CSV table of C-alpha atoms and ligand atoms in Angstrom, one decimal:
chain,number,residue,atom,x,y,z
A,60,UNK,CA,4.8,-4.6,9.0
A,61,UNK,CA,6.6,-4.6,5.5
A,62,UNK,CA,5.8,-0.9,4.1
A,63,UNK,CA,3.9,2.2,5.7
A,64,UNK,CA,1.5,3.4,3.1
A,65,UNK,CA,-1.3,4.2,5.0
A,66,UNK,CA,-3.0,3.5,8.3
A,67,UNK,CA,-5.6,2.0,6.8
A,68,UNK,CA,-5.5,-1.9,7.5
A,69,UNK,CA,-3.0,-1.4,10.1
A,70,UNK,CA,-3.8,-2.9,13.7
A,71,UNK,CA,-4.1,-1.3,16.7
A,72,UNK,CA,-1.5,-2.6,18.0
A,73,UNK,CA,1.2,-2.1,16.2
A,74,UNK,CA,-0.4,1.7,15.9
A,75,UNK,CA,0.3,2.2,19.7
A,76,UNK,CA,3.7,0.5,19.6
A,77,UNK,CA,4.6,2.2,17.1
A,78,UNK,CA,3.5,5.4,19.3
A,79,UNK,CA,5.7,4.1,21.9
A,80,UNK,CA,8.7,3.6,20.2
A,81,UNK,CA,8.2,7.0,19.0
A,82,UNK,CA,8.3,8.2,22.3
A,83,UNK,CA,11.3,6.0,23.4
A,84,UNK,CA,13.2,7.2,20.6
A,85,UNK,CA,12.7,11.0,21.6
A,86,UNK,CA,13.5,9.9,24.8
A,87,UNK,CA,16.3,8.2,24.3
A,88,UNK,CA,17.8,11.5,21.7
A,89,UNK,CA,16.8,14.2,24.5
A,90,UNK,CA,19.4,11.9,26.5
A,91,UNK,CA,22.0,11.9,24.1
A,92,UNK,CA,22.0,8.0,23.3
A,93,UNK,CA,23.2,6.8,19.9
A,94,UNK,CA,21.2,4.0,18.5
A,95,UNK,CA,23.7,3.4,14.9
A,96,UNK,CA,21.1,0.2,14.2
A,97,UNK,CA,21.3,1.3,10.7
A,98,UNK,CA,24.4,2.2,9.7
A,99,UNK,CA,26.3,1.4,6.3
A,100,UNK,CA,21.9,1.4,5.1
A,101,UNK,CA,20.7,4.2,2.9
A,102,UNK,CA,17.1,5.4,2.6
A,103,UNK,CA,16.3,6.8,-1.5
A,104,UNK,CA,14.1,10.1,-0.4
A,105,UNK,CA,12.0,10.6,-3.8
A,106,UNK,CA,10.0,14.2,-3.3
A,107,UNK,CA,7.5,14.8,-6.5
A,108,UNK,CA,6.3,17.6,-4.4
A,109,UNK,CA,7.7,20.1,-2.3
A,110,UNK,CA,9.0,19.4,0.8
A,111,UNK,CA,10.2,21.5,5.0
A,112,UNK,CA,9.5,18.8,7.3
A,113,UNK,CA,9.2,15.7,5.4
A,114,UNK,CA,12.5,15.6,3.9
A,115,UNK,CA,14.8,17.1,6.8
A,116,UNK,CA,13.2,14.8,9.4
A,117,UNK,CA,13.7,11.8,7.0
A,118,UNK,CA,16.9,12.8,6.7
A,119,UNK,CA,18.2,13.7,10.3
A,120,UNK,CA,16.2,10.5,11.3
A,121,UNK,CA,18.6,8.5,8.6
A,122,UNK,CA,21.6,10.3,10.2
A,123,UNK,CA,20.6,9.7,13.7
A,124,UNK,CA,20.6,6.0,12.8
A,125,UNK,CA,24.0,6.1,11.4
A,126,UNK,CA,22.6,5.9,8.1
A,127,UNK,CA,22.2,8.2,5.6
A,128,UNK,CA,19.1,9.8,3.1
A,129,UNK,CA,19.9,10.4,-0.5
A,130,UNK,CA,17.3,12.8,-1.7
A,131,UNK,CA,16.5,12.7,-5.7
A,132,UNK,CA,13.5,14.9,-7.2
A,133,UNK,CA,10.5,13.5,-9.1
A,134,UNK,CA,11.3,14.9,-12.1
A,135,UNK,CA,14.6,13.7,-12.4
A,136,UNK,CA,13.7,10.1,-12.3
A,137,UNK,CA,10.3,10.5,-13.9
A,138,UNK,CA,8.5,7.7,-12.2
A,139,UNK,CA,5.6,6.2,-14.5
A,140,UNK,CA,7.0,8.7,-17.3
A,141,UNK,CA,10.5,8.5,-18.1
A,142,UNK,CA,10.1,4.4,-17.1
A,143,UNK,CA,8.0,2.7,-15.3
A,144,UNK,CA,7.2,2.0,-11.5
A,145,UNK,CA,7.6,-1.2,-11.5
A,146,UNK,CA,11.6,-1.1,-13.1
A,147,UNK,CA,12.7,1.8,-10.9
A,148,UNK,CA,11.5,0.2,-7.7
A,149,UNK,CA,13.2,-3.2,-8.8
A,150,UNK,CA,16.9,-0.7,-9.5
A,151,UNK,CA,16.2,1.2,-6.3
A,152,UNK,CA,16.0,-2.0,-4.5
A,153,UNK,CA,19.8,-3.1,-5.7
A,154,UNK,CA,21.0,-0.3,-4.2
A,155,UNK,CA,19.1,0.7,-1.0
A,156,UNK,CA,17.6,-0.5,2.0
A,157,UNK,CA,14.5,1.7,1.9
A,158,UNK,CA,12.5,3.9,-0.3
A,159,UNK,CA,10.3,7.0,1.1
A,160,UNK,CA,8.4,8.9,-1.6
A,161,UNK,CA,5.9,11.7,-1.8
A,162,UNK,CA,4.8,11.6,-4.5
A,163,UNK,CA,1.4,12.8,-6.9
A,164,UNK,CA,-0.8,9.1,-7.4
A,165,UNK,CA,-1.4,7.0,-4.4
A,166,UNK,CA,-0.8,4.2,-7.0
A,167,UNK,CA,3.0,5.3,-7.1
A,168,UNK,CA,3.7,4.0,-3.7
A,169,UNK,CA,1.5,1.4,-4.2
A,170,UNK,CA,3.4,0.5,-7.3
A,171,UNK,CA,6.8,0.9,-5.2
A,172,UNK,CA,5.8,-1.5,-2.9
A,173,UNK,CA,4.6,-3.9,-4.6
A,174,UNK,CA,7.6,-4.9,-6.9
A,175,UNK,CA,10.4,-3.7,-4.4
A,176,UNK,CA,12.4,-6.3,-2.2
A,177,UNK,CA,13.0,-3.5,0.2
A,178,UNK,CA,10.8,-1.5,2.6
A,179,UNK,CA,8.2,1.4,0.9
A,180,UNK,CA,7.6,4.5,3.4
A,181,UNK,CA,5.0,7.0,1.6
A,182,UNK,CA,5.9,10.3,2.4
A,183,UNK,CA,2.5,12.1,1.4
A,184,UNK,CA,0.2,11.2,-1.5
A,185,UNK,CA,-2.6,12.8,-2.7
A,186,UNK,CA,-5.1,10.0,-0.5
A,187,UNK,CA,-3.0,9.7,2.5
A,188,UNK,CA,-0.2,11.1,4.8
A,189,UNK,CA,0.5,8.6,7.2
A,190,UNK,CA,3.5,9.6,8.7
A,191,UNK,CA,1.9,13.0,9.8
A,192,UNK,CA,-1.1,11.6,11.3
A,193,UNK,CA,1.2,8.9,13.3
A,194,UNK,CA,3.0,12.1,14.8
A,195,UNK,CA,-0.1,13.5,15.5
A,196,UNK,CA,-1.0,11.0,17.7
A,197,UNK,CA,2.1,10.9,19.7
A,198,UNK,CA,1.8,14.6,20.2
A,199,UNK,CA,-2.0,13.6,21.2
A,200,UNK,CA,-0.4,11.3,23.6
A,201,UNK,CA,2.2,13.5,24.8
A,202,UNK,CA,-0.5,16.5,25.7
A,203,UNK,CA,-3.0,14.8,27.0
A,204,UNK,CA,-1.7,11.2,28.4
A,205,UNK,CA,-3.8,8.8,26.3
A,206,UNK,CA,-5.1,8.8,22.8
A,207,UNK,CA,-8.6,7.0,23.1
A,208,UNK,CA,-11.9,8.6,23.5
A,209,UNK,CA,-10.7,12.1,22.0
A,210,UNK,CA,-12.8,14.5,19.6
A,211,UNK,CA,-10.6,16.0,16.7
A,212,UNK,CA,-12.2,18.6,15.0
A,213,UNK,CA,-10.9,19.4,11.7
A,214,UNK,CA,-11.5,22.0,9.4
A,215,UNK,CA,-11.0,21.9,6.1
A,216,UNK,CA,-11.8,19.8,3.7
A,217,UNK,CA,-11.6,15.8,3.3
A,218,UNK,CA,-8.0,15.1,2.2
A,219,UNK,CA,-4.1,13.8,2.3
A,220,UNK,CA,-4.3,15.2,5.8
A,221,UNK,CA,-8.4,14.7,7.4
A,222,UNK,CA,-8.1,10.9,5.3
A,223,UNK,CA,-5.1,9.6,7.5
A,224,UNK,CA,-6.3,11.5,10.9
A,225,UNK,CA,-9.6,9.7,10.2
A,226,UNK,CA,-8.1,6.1,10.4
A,227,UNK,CA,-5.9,6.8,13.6
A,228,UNK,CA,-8.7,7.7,15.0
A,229,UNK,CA,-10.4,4.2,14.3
A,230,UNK,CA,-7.0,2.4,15.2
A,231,UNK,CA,-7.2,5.3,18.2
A,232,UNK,CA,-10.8,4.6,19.5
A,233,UNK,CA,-11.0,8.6,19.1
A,234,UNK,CA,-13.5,10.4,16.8
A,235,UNK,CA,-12.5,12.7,13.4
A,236,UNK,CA,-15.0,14.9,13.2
A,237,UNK,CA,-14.6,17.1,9.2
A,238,UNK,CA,-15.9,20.1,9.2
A,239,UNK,CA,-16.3,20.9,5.6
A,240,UNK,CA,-17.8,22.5,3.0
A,241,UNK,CA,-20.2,20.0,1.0
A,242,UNK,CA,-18.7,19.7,-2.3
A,243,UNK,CA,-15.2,18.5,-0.2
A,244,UNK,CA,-16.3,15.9,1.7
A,245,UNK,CA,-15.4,12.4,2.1
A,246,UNK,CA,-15.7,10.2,-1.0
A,247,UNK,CA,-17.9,7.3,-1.5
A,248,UNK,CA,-14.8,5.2,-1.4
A,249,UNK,CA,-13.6,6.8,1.6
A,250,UNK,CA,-16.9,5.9,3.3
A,251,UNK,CA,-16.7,2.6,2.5
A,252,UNK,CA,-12.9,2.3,3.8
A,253,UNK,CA,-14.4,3.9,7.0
A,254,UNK,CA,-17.0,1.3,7.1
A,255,UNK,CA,-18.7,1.0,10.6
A,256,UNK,CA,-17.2,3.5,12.1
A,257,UNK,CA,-18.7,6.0,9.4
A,258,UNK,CA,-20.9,8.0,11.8
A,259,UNK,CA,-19.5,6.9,14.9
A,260,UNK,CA,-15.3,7.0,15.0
A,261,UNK,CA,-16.0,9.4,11.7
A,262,UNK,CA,-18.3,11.9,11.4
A,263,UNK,CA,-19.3,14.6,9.0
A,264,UNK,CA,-20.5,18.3,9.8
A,265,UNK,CA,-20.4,21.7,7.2
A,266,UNK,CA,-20.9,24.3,10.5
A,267,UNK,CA,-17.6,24.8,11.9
A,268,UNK,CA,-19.6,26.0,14.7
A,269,UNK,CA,-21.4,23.5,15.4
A,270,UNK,CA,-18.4,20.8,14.8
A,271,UNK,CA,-16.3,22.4,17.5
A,272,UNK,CA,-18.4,21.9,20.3
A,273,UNK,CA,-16.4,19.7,22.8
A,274,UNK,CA,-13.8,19.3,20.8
A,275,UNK,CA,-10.2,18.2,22.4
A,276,UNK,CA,-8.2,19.5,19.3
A,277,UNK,CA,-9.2,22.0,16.5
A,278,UNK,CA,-6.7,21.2,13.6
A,279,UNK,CA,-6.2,22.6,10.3
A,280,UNK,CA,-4.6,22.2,6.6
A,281,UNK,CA,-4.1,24.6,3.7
A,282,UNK,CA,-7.1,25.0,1.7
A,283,UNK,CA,-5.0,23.9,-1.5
A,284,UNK,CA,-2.9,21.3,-1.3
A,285,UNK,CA,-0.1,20.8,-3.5
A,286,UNK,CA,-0.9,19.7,-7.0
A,287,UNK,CA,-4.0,21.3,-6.6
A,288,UNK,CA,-3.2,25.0,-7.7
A,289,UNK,CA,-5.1,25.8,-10.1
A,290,UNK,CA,-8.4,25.4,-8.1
A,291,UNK,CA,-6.8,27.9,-5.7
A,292,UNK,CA,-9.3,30.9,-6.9
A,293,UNK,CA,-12.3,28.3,-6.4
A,294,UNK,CA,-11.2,26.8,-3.2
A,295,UNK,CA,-10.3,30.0,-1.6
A,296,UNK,CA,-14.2,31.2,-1.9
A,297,UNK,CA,-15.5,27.8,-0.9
A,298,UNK,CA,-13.2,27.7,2.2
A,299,UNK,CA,-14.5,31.5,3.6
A,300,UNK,CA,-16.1,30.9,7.1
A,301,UNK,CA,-13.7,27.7,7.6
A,302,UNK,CA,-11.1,29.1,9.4
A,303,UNK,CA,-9.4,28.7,12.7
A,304,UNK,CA,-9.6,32.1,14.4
A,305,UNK,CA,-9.7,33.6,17.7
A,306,UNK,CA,-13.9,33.3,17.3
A,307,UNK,CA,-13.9,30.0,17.3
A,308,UNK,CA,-11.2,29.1,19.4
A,309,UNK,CA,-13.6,31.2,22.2
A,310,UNK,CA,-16.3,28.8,21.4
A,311,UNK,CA,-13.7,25.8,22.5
A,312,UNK,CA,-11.5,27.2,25.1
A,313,UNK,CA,-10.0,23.9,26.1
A,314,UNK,CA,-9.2,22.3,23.0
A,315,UNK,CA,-5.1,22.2,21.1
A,316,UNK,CA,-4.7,23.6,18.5
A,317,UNK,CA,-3.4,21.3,15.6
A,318,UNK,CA,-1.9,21.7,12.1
A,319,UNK,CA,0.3,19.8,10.0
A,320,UNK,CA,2.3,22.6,8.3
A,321,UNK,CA,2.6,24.6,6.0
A,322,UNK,CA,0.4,27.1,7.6
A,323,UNK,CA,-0.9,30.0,4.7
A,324,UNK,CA,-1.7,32.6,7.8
A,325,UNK,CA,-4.7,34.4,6.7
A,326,UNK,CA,-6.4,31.6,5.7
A,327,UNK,CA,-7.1,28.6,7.1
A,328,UNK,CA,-5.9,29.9,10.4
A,329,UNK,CA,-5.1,33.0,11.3
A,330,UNK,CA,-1.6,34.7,13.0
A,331,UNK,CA,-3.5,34.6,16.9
A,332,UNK,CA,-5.0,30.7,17.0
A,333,UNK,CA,-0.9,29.9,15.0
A,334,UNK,CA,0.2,31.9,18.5
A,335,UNK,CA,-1.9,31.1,21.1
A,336,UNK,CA,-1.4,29.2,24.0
A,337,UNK,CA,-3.4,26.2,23.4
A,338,UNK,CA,-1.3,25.6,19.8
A,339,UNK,CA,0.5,22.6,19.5
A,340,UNK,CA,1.4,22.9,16.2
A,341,UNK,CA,5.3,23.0,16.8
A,342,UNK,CA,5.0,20.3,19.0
A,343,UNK,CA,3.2,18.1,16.3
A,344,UNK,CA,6.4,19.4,13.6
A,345,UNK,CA,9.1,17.8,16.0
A,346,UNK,CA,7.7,14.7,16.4
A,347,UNK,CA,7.9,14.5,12.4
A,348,UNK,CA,11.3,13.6,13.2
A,349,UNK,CA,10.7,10.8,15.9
A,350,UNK,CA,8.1,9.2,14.8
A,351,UNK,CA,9.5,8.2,11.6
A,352,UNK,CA,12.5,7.3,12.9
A,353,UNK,CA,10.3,4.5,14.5
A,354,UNK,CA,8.7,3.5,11.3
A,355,UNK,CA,12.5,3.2,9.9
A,356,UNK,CA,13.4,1.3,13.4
A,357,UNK,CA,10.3,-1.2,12.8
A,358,UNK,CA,11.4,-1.5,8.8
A,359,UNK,CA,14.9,-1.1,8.1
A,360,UNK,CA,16.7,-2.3,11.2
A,361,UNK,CA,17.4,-5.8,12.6
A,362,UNK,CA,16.2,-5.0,15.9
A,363,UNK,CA,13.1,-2.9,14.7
A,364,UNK,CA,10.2,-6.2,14.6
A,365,UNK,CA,11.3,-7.4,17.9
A,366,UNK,CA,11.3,-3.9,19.7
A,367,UNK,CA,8.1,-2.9,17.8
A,368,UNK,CA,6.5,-6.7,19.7
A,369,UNK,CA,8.1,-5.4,23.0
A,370,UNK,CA,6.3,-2.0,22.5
A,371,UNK,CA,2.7,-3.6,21.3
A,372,UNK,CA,0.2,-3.1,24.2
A,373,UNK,CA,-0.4,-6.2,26.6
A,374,UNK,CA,-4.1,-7.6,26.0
B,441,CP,N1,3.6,18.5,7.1
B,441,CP,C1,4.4,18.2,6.1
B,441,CP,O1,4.4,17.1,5.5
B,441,CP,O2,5.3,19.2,5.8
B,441,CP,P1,6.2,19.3,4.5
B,441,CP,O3,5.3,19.4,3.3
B,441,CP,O4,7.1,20.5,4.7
B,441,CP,O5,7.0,18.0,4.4
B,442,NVA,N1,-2.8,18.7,2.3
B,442,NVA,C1,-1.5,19.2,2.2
B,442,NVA,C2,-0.6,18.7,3.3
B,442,NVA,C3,0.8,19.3,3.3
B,442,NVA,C4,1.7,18.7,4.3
B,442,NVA,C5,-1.0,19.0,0.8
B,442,NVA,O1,-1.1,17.9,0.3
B,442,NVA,O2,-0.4,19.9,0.2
């Protein structure tokens, strides 16, 4: 593993060490242990976008290490406008021994990694948002002792968020099921990335109702994601009915309730499923923090390849 850009493409074994070592490495903080493996390193933290957990988690996980985050905005460094990709990625590289950027394009990370000489984490794009579905899955793993065979039920529409849940469910042997209205579904190109496991390991329904039958987790994401504001009137009509509420929650009784955060209460979910017992959704916001600190492990530190092979699954 060089970068972490997306899940597509990745194997399934290094998925479920990397799930692992995410676990080790929350064990190992509950007990106090310091791992310094990266100390004297810094990680460049470049946020186009807003940022709670991305950025703190990044940054504690840097600190825990015995490293440390330097956070710089989007606009200040103007990446693709005030100079190109390719130059800032080459400068970046001189001076750190990491890059993590959320950023707008998918083909800024892209871009990043391709003509850095160090490591390329991507924070959040507008395709894919890796590091929250890899955390999703440990907390998957943590609440229910395995990852395969699971049905995750989201409902919203076919994004950042659904994309990357979609391919850990193929690296997962689980099943994403979208429920969404039909002019946000999954994209030609996204079906094609899916390939066989369109209609089996990913499937698409527009009846909430219907999708949530047997599900094992109901999970949820704002209705407008960031960078998408001004469709917010439009979106907020075409959403209505595609909510997480107590209503449907009574129609899946057993099933966690998931969401990546930041939670517009109201909407997509309302105050009760946010509250209720089977919500896992602060669960799923901790293990922001342990999860990537394995991705950093695997990337940044001498130790990280070897302990990511000792990790891997036995066939
Ligand atoms: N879930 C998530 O990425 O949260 P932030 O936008 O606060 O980083
Ligand atoms: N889909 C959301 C996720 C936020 C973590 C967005 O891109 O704004």
């Amino acid at each position: 593993m060089k970068h972490f850009l997306t899940l597509d493409g990745m194997t399934p074994a290094d998925f479920h060490g990397l799930l692992a070592l995410a676990c080790y490495l929350k064990d190992r903080r509950r007990k106090g242990v310091q791992d310094l493996c990266l100390g004297g390193k810094t990680l460049a933290m470049i946020f186009e976008k807003p940022s709670l957990r991305t950025r703190l988690s990044f940054e504690v996980a840097m600190v825990d290490f015995g490293g440390r985050g330097i956070y710089i905005r989007g606009e200040e460094i103007g990446l693709g406008e005030r100079e190109p990709v390719q130059d800032a990625a080459r400068v970046l590289s001189r001076y750190h021994h990491g890059i993590m950027a959320r950023v707008f394009k998918h083909a800024t990370v892209t871009g990043l990694a391709a003509h850095a000489s160090i490591p390329v984490v991507n924070g959040l794009s507008d395709d894919s948002h890796p590091c929250q579905a890899l955390a999703d899955f440990q907390t998957i793993l943590e609440h229910f002792g395995s990852v395969a065979g699971k049905r995750i039920v989201f409902i919203g529409d076919a994004n950042n968020v659904s994309r990357s849940l979609a391919h850990a469910c193929i690296l997962a042997g689980s099943t994403l099921v979208l429920a969404c209205p039909k002019d946000y579904a999954f994209s030609a190109g996204d079906i094609a990335a899916f390939g066989a496991h369109w209609g089996t390991s990913v499937v698409q329904l527009h009846d909430p109702a219907q999708a949530v039958a047997n599900a094992d987790v109901l999970y949820s994401d704002v209705w407008t994601s960031m960078g998408q504001e001004a469709e917010k009137a439009i979106r907020l009509k075409a959403f209505q009915g595609y909510q997480i509420n107590e209503k449907l929650l009574a129609m899946a009784p057993k099933a966690k309730v998931m969401h990546c955060l930041p939670a517009h209460r109201g909407e997509e979910i309302t105050d009760g499923a946010m509250e209720c017992a089977q919500s896992i959704v602060f669960d799923q916001a901790e293990n922001r923090l342990h999860a990537q600190k394995a991705v950093l492990r695997v990337l940044m530190a001498a130790d990280g390849p070897a302990l990511l092979a000792s990790m891997r699954p036995k066939s």
